[in-house]
Short mmCIF file of C-alpha atoms and ligand atoms in Angstrom, two decimals:
data_model
loop_
_atom_site.label_atom_id
_atom_site.label_comp_id
_atom_site.label_asym_id
_atom_site.label_seq_id
_atom_site.Cartn_x
_atom_site.Cartn_y
_atom_site.Cartn_z
CA MET G 1 -42.30 82.73 -11.29
CA THR G 2 -40.81 79.73 -13.05
CA ILE G 3 -37.84 80.41 -15.28
CA GLN G 4 -37.77 78.15 -18.14
CA THR G 5 -34.65 76.41 -19.06
CA PRO G 6 -33.74 77.66 -22.60
CA VAL G 7 -33.45 74.99 -25.34
CA LEU G 8 -30.55 75.55 -27.40
CA ASP G 9 -29.98 74.25 -30.94
CA SER G 10 -26.82 72.59 -30.13
CA ALA G 11 -25.68 68.83 -30.47
CA PRO G 12 -25.58 66.67 -27.33
CA ALA G 13 -22.08 66.00 -26.27
CA ALA G 14 -22.66 62.33 -25.65
CA SER G 15 -23.20 59.73 -28.31
CA ALA G 16 -25.61 57.61 -26.13
CA PRO G 17 -28.63 56.40 -28.18
CA ALA G 18 -31.21 59.31 -28.16
CA PRO G 19 -34.85 58.92 -27.08
CA ALA G 20 -37.30 59.03 -30.00
CA PRO G 21 -38.73 62.56 -30.66
CA ASN G 22 -41.97 62.76 -28.77
CA PRO G 23 -43.80 66.02 -28.79
CA GLN G 24 -46.16 64.58 -26.08
CA SER G 25 -43.33 63.60 -23.62
CA GLY G 26 -43.04 67.34 -22.43
CA GLN G 27 -39.15 67.13 -23.37
CA PRO G 28 -38.61 69.77 -26.08
CA VAL G 29 -36.98 68.38 -29.24
CA THR G 30 -35.16 70.92 -31.35
CA LEU G 31 -34.77 70.57 -35.09
CA THR G 32 -31.18 69.92 -34.43
CA ARG G 33 -31.90 66.93 -32.07
CA PHE G 34 -34.70 65.54 -34.31
CA LEU G 35 -32.21 65.54 -37.20
CA ILE G 36 -29.39 63.99 -35.25
CA GLU G 37 -31.71 61.12 -34.06
CA GLN G 38 -32.64 60.61 -37.90
CA GLN G 39 -29.01 60.55 -38.71
CA ARG G 40 -28.52 57.73 -36.15
CA ARG G 41 -31.26 55.61 -37.30
CA PRO G 42 -29.82 52.38 -38.90
CA ASP G 43 -31.18 53.21 -42.16
CA SER G 44 -29.79 56.60 -41.87
CA PRO G 45 -32.21 58.74 -43.93
CA CYS G 46 -30.44 61.90 -42.98
CA PRO G 47 -26.58 61.61 -43.15
CA ALA G 48 -24.48 64.43 -41.78
CA GLY G 49 -24.33 66.35 -44.85
CA LEU G 50 -28.03 66.38 -45.44
CA ARG G 51 -28.62 67.24 -41.73
CA LEU G 52 -26.30 70.42 -42.07
CA LEU G 53 -28.13 71.21 -45.18
CA LEU G 54 -31.52 71.11 -43.79
CA GLU G 55 -30.46 73.15 -40.75
CA THR G 56 -28.99 75.75 -43.09
CA VAL G 57 -32.22 76.00 -45.03
CA ALA G 58 -34.00 76.22 -41.71
CA ARG G 59 -31.80 79.11 -40.56
CA ALA G 60 -32.59 80.81 -43.80
CA CYS G 61 -36.44 80.47 -43.39
CA LYS G 62 -35.76 82.16 -39.74
CA ALA G 63 -34.23 85.09 -41.69
CA ILE G 64 -36.96 85.33 -44.27
CA ASN G 65 -39.72 85.09 -41.50
CA PHE G 66 -37.78 88.17 -39.86
CA ALA G 67 -37.63 90.12 -42.97
CA ILE G 68 -41.46 89.29 -43.84
CA SER G 69 -42.53 90.44 -40.31
CA LYS G 70 -40.84 93.90 -40.65
CA GLY G 71 -43.56 94.63 -43.27
CA ALA G 72 -43.91 98.23 -44.01
CA LEU G 73 -41.56 99.20 -41.26
CA GLY G 74 -38.85 97.49 -43.12
CA ASP G 75 -39.79 98.78 -46.58
CA VAL G 76 -40.02 95.16 -47.78
CA LEU G 77 -43.59 95.40 -49.19
CA GLY G 78 -44.64 96.14 -52.68
CA SER G 79 -43.28 95.00 -56.06
CA LEU G 80 -39.97 95.81 -57.91
CA GLY G 81 -41.65 96.56 -61.22
CA ASN G 82 -40.03 93.89 -62.92
CA GLU G 83 -41.02 90.01 -63.94
CA ASN G 84 -39.25 86.74 -63.01
CA VAL G 85 -38.63 84.12 -65.59
CA GLN G 86 -42.17 82.72 -65.00
CA GLY G 87 -43.59 86.15 -66.29
CA GLU G 88 -44.76 87.04 -62.95
CA VAL G 89 -44.35 90.30 -61.21
CA GLN G 90 -41.55 90.10 -58.67
CA LYS G 91 -42.25 91.26 -55.16
CA LYS G 92 -39.39 92.86 -53.13
CA LEU G 93 -39.71 89.95 -50.63
CA ASP G 94 -39.43 87.29 -53.58
CA VAL G 95 -35.90 88.70 -54.17
CA ILE G 96 -34.94 89.15 -50.73
CA ALA G 97 -35.77 85.59 -49.74
CA ASN G 98 -34.25 84.35 -52.79
CA ASP G 99 -30.81 86.12 -51.86
CA LEU G 100 -31.30 84.91 -48.11
CA LEU G 101 -31.47 81.11 -49.34
CA LEU G 102 -28.56 81.71 -51.85
CA ASP G 103 -26.35 83.40 -49.29
CA ALA G 104 -27.07 81.05 -46.59
CA ASN G 105 -26.41 77.88 -48.75
CA GLU G 106 -23.63 78.73 -50.87
CA TRP G 107 -20.60 78.08 -48.61
CA GLY G 108 -21.48 75.14 -46.30
CA GLY G 109 -20.01 72.63 -48.70
CA GLN G 110 -23.07 70.52 -48.82
CA LEU G 111 -24.41 71.67 -52.34
CA ALA G 112 -23.30 71.30 -56.03
CA ALA G 113 -26.02 73.82 -57.15
CA MET G 114 -29.33 75.48 -56.37
CA ALA G 115 -32.39 76.28 -58.62
CA SER G 116 -35.18 78.79 -57.75
CA GLU G 117 -38.41 79.68 -59.16
CA GLU G 118 -37.12 83.29 -59.05
CA MET G 119 -34.11 82.70 -61.27
CA GLU G 120 -33.65 82.00 -64.87
CA THR G 121 -30.98 79.42 -64.63
CA LEU G 122 -29.28 77.34 -62.00
CA HIS G 123 -27.06 78.80 -59.52
CA PRO G 124 -23.71 76.99 -59.18
CA ILE G 125 -21.68 76.95 -56.14
CA PRO G 126 -19.06 79.51 -56.61
CA GLY G 127 -15.46 78.10 -57.10
CA ARG G 128 -14.34 79.57 -53.79
CA PHE G 129 -16.42 77.18 -51.87
CA PRO G 130 -16.19 73.38 -51.68
CA LYS G 131 -18.79 71.52 -53.82
CA GLY G 132 -21.11 69.04 -52.13
CA GLU G 133 -23.27 66.08 -53.18
CA TYR G 134 -26.84 67.61 -53.09
CA LEU G 135 -29.01 69.92 -55.10
CA LEU G 136 -31.44 72.30 -53.76
CA THR G 137 -34.41 73.79 -55.35
CA PHE G 138 -36.83 76.40 -53.67
CA ASP G 139 -39.88 78.57 -54.15
CA PRO G 140 -38.55 81.46 -51.94
CA ILE G 141 -41.95 82.93 -51.17
CA ASP G 142 -45.01 80.83 -52.15
CA GLY G 143 -48.14 82.60 -52.42
CA SER G 144 -46.49 86.02 -52.67
CA SER G 145 -49.50 87.91 -53.86
CA ASN G 146 -50.60 87.40 -50.17
CA ILE G 147 -47.52 89.42 -48.84
CA ASP G 148 -48.99 92.99 -49.00
CA VAL G 149 -52.29 91.96 -47.42
CA ASN G 150 -50.78 90.17 -44.58
CA LEU G 151 -51.96 86.61 -45.23
CA SER G 152 -49.88 83.46 -44.99
CA VAL G 153 -47.03 82.69 -47.30
CA GLY G 154 -44.33 80.28 -47.02
CA THR G 155 -41.20 78.74 -48.51
CA ILE G 156 -40.95 75.53 -50.26
CA PHE G 157 -37.74 73.52 -50.71
CA SER G 158 -36.51 70.23 -52.14
CA VAL G 159 -33.28 68.22 -51.98
CA LEU G 160 -32.06 65.86 -54.51
CA ARG G 161 -28.70 63.99 -54.70
CA ALA G 162 -26.34 65.53 -57.35
CA PRO G 163 -25.59 62.82 -59.90
CA ASP G 164 -22.32 61.09 -59.53
CA ALA G 165 -21.42 62.03 -63.08
CA CYS G 166 -21.40 65.92 -62.05
CA ALA G 167 -18.55 65.47 -59.49
CA GLY G 168 -15.77 66.41 -61.90
CA ARG G 169 -17.48 69.10 -64.08
CA ASP G 170 -20.07 71.90 -63.88
CA VAL G 171 -23.63 71.14 -62.92
CA THR G 172 -26.22 71.60 -65.75
CA GLU G 173 -29.86 71.98 -65.67
CA ALA G 174 -30.08 68.33 -66.78
CA ASP G 175 -28.84 67.20 -63.33
CA PHE G 176 -31.77 68.60 -61.70
CA LEU G 177 -34.24 66.57 -64.15
CA GLN G 178 -34.99 63.64 -61.85
CA PRO G 179 -38.36 62.41 -61.08
CA GLY G 180 -39.83 63.55 -57.54
CA ALA G 181 -39.50 59.93 -56.13
CA GLU G 182 -35.81 60.84 -56.04
CA GLN G 183 -35.93 63.51 -53.41
CA VAL G 184 -34.13 62.85 -50.30
CA ALA G 185 -35.79 65.81 -48.24
CA ALA G 186 -38.48 68.22 -48.89
CA GLY G 187 -40.08 70.66 -46.74
CA TYR G 188 -41.80 74.12 -46.29
CA ALA G 189 -41.84 77.12 -43.93
CA ILE G 190 -45.15 78.83 -43.35
CA TYR G 191 -45.12 82.26 -42.13
CA GLY G 192 -48.72 82.31 -40.66
CA PRO G 193 -50.14 83.06 -37.30
CA GLN G 194 -47.31 80.79 -36.11
CA THR G 195 -43.97 80.27 -37.95
CA LEU G 196 -43.68 76.65 -38.80
CA LEU G 197 -41.18 74.36 -40.53
CA VAL G 198 -42.59 70.99 -42.02
CA LEU G 199 -40.26 68.47 -43.33
CA THR G 200 -39.75 65.05 -44.41
CA VAL G 201 -36.59 62.94 -45.13
CA GLY G 202 -38.73 60.09 -45.96
CA THR G 203 -39.59 58.91 -42.55
CA GLY G 204 -42.65 60.71 -42.02
CA VAL G 205 -43.76 64.27 -41.83
CA TYR G 206 -42.73 66.63 -38.85
CA GLU G 207 -43.83 69.96 -37.80
CA PHE G 208 -41.48 72.34 -35.89
CA THR G 209 -42.78 75.54 -34.38
CA LEU G 210 -40.33 78.56 -34.23
CA ASP G 211 -39.79 79.58 -30.55
CA ARG G 212 -38.93 83.26 -30.97
CA GLU G 213 -37.77 83.67 -27.54
CA ILE G 214 -34.96 81.45 -27.79
CA GLY G 215 -34.71 81.18 -31.85
CA SER G 216 -35.03 77.50 -31.93
CA TRP G 217 -37.46 75.22 -34.13
CA ARG G 218 -38.95 72.89 -31.72
CA LEU G 219 -40.91 69.84 -32.69
CA THR G 220 -44.53 70.15 -32.16
CA ASP G 221 -46.11 67.50 -34.26
CA GLY G 222 -45.29 64.32 -36.12
CA PRO G 223 -45.39 61.75 -37.57
CA MET G 224 -48.51 63.51 -39.18
CA GLN G 225 -51.00 61.55 -40.86
CA MET G 226 -53.58 63.56 -42.64
CA PRO G 227 -57.18 62.84 -41.60
CA ARG G 228 -59.36 61.03 -44.27
CA GLY G 229 -62.91 61.91 -45.34
CA ASN G 230 -62.86 65.74 -44.74
CA ARG G 231 -65.19 67.22 -47.26
CA GLU G 232 -63.25 70.41 -48.02
CA PHE G 233 -61.70 71.34 -51.53
CA ALA G 234 -59.45 74.15 -52.44
CA VAL G 235 -59.56 75.32 -56.04
CA ASN G 236 -59.63 78.71 -57.89
CA MET G 237 -63.19 78.72 -59.20
CA ALA G 238 -62.21 81.62 -61.68
CA ARG G 239 -60.18 79.03 -63.67
CA ARG G 240 -63.21 76.97 -64.37
CA ARG G 241 -63.26 77.46 -68.10
CA GLN G 242 -59.68 76.00 -68.19
CA TRP G 243 -60.49 72.57 -66.55
CA SER G 244 -61.21 69.21 -68.20
CA PRO G 245 -64.96 68.39 -68.47
CA HIS G 246 -64.06 65.62 -65.83
CA VAL G 247 -62.54 68.06 -63.27
CA ALA G 248 -65.47 70.57 -63.84
CA GLN G 249 -68.10 67.77 -63.26
CA TYR G 250 -66.10 66.69 -60.01
CA ILE G 251 -66.29 70.27 -58.63
CA GLU G 252 -69.92 70.74 -59.76
CA GLU G 253 -70.99 67.58 -57.82
CA ARG G 254 -69.39 68.91 -54.75
CA ILE G 255 -70.98 72.29 -55.04
CA CYS G 256 -74.51 70.85 -55.47
CA GLY G 257 -73.81 69.19 -51.93
CA THR G 258 -77.07 67.60 -50.37
CA GLU G 259 -79.09 68.29 -53.38
CA GLY G 260 -76.41 66.73 -55.93
CA PRO G 261 -75.60 63.00 -56.63
CA LEU G 262 -73.18 62.78 -53.72
CA GLY G 263 -75.93 63.82 -51.16
CA VAL G 264 -73.41 65.57 -48.90
CA ASP G 265 -72.22 69.34 -48.50
CA TYR G 266 -68.74 70.08 -49.21
CA ASN G 267 -66.88 73.41 -48.11
CA MET G 268 -64.24 75.40 -50.22
CA ARG G 269 -61.28 77.12 -49.31
CA TRP G 270 -58.80 79.20 -51.37
CA PRO G 271 -56.05 81.26 -49.56
CA ALA G 272 -54.18 81.56 -52.98
CA SER G 273 -51.19 80.27 -51.13
CA MET G 274 -50.32 76.49 -51.76
CA VAL G 275 -48.31 76.29 -48.58
CA ALA G 276 -51.37 77.27 -46.59
CA ASP G 277 -53.59 74.80 -48.52
CA VAL G 278 -51.07 71.83 -48.18
CA HIS G 279 -50.67 72.59 -44.37
CA ARG G 280 -54.39 72.63 -43.79
CA ILE G 281 -54.80 69.52 -45.73
CA ILE G 282 -52.05 67.70 -43.79
CA LYS G 283 -53.50 68.77 -40.50
CA ARG G 284 -57.22 68.60 -41.33
CA GLY G 285 -57.75 66.66 -44.67
CA GLY G 286 -59.44 67.53 -47.77
CA VAL G 287 -58.28 68.34 -51.29
CA PHE G 288 -56.22 70.71 -53.41
CA LEU G 289 -56.55 71.30 -57.04
CA TYR G 290 -54.75 73.38 -59.51
CA PRO G 291 -55.48 71.45 -62.85
CA ALA G 292 -53.58 71.98 -65.92
CA ASP G 293 -55.40 74.09 -68.33
CA SER G 294 -57.07 71.37 -70.53
CA ARG G 295 -56.98 73.59 -73.65
CA ASN G 296 -53.13 74.41 -73.12
CA PRO G 297 -51.62 71.88 -70.76
CA GLY G 298 -48.14 73.69 -70.81
CA LYS G 299 -49.67 76.54 -69.13
CA ALA G 300 -50.22 74.77 -65.86
CA ARG G 301 -49.90 77.23 -62.96
CA LEU G 302 -47.71 75.22 -60.37
CA ARG G 303 -44.04 74.43 -60.89
CA LEU G 304 -42.79 70.86 -60.93
CA LEU G 305 -39.45 71.28 -59.30
CA TYR G 306 -40.33 73.98 -56.81
CA GLU G 307 -43.72 73.26 -55.73
CA ALA G 308 -45.45 70.15 -57.06
CA ASN G 309 -42.58 67.53 -56.25
CA PRO G 310 -41.76 68.60 -52.65
CA MET G 311 -45.58 68.93 -51.80
CA ALA G 312 -46.15 65.63 -53.31
CA PHE G 313 -43.49 63.91 -51.28
CA LEU G 314 -44.90 65.47 -48.11
CA ILE G 315 -48.36 64.67 -48.80
CA GLU G 316 -47.54 61.01 -49.53
CA GLN G 317 -45.62 60.73 -46.51
CA ALA G 318 -48.58 61.94 -44.60
CA GLY G 319 -50.94 59.37 -46.15
CA GLY G 320 -52.18 61.27 -49.05
CA ALA G 321 -51.92 61.17 -52.79
CA ALA G 322 -50.71 63.61 -55.41
CA SER G 323 -51.55 63.37 -59.08
CA ASN G 324 -51.06 65.58 -62.10
CA GLY G 325 -54.50 64.57 -63.35
CA THR G 326 -53.45 61.19 -65.00
CA ALA G 327 -50.25 60.12 -63.21
CA ARG G 328 -48.48 60.08 -59.79
CA ILE G 329 -46.57 63.38 -59.57
CA LEU G 330 -43.60 61.72 -58.00
CA ASP G 331 -43.16 59.53 -61.17
CA LEU G 332 -43.02 62.31 -63.63
CA MET G 333 -39.72 62.77 -65.51
CA PRO G 334 -39.02 66.58 -65.66
CA THR G 335 -38.19 68.01 -68.95
CA SER G 336 -37.04 71.55 -67.99
CA LEU G 337 -36.17 73.39 -64.88
CA HIS G 338 -39.23 75.52 -64.72
CA GLU G 339 -41.80 73.02 -66.02
CA ARG G 340 -45.34 73.47 -64.89
CA VAL G 341 -47.78 70.89 -63.92
CA GLY G 342 -51.27 70.18 -62.91
CA VAL G 343 -51.64 69.41 -59.27
CA ILE G 344 -54.45 67.43 -57.39
CA LEU G 345 -53.19 66.45 -54.01
CA GLY G 346 -54.59 65.30 -50.47
CA ASP G 347 -57.21 62.69 -49.50
CA PRO G 348 -56.51 59.69 -51.65
CA ALA G 349 -60.12 59.01 -52.41
CA GLU G 350 -60.74 62.64 -53.48
CA VAL G 351 -57.58 62.81 -55.68
CA ALA G 352 -58.77 59.50 -57.39
CA ALA G 353 -62.18 61.00 -58.02
CA ALA G 354 -60.72 64.15 -59.41
CA SER G 355 -58.21 62.63 -61.68
CA GLU G 356 -59.23 61.58 -65.15
CA PRO G 357 -60.61 58.16 -65.40
CA GLN G 358 -58.27 55.73 -66.80
CA GLY G 359 -58.64 53.47 -69.86
O1 F6P D 401 -46.88 79.96 -56.27
C1 F6P D 401 -48.30 79.71 -57.02
C2 F6P D 401 -49.36 80.21 -56.14
O2 F6P D 401 -49.16 81.50 -55.46
C3 F6P D 401 -49.58 79.15 -55.13
O3 F6P D 401 -49.06 79.48 -53.88
C4 F6P D 401 -51.20 79.23 -55.05
O4 F6P D 401 -51.95 78.12 -54.73
C5 F6P D 401 -51.62 79.78 -56.43
O5 F6P D 401 -50.51 80.31 -56.98
C6 F6P D 401 -52.62 80.76 -56.47
O6 F6P D 401 -53.07 80.98 -57.87
P1 F6P D 401 -54.16 82.09 -58.13
O7 F6P D 401 -53.37 83.28 -58.29
O8 F6P D 401 -54.73 81.52 -59.48
O9 F6P D 401 -55.00 82.21 -57.02
MN1 MN D 402 -45.18 79.33 -55.27
#
């Protein structure tokens, strides 16, 4: 029997140039090593502070994964009976995951503040800890209606630079209101058949799989480019009455398949978990739509800062496109922390076809 050498998440001692991460080479690359190699790149897309922050977020995701996987045995299923700021019933795990992310990220010295889908207002770094140069936003458990039925859920996160102006004062919500194009990192963990961490620091999209035996995230794919031309769309058909005529026609033509104007069949998927949809699209192609309610656009479903921006950054890095139906998501200027937007993302040709015609 061969005993495998454990791979530990510790930094290499020497400062010799490291080989480029290559999941095919047979040499395991941990998240730590990957981030250090990003830090060493001449353009340094991942300075030391950002690297430490991403490692801390990844560690919190491991703890969330552990809590989720206990299920009924850990008394973590079900709801708390109250609503979050979005008016949605909070699951126990929404709160557990939110607390795990706050606790893990408060003391490291990399952050000036955090904001979460589960909290009404921002979470400043307590005065007893040093304040850092980044802002972190997260959706602690995306797709949380899936928790109690054991389907895939995830954690989505986004990192922005704190504006220089907030160095000598308290961080305000306005400091978070930056276009998604300003993100320095974004990613998600997906708690599915495998536990994965997918992230970008603007140099491509990389996937890490949690190796439970040694507790490390190990690089398993990347840089990932989404395949083009997969005729698969993800949409909640029950919201049809809220779509614009253009979106309704886009979906109708695909449902008609070989008997319609496109002359080809499409498939539909709806796991009710944006993380699961985005991951499938990065790996297999296709398009995801959660359009704004055309009768009441402010009532869109997905959140710009916690969901749309980080996913748009990842999708663009993987060669896809992301639109709110009329404009590139990453160009939108947020007007409030919990703002909601329509989202159409994935295969650029499908995103263009589903977006409202210009002019
Ligand atoms: O967080 C919002 C979310 O759960 C997404 O993960 C998912 O795509 C969507 O809402 C599901 O919406 P619905 O409840 O309309 O199916
Ligand atoms: Mn969500």
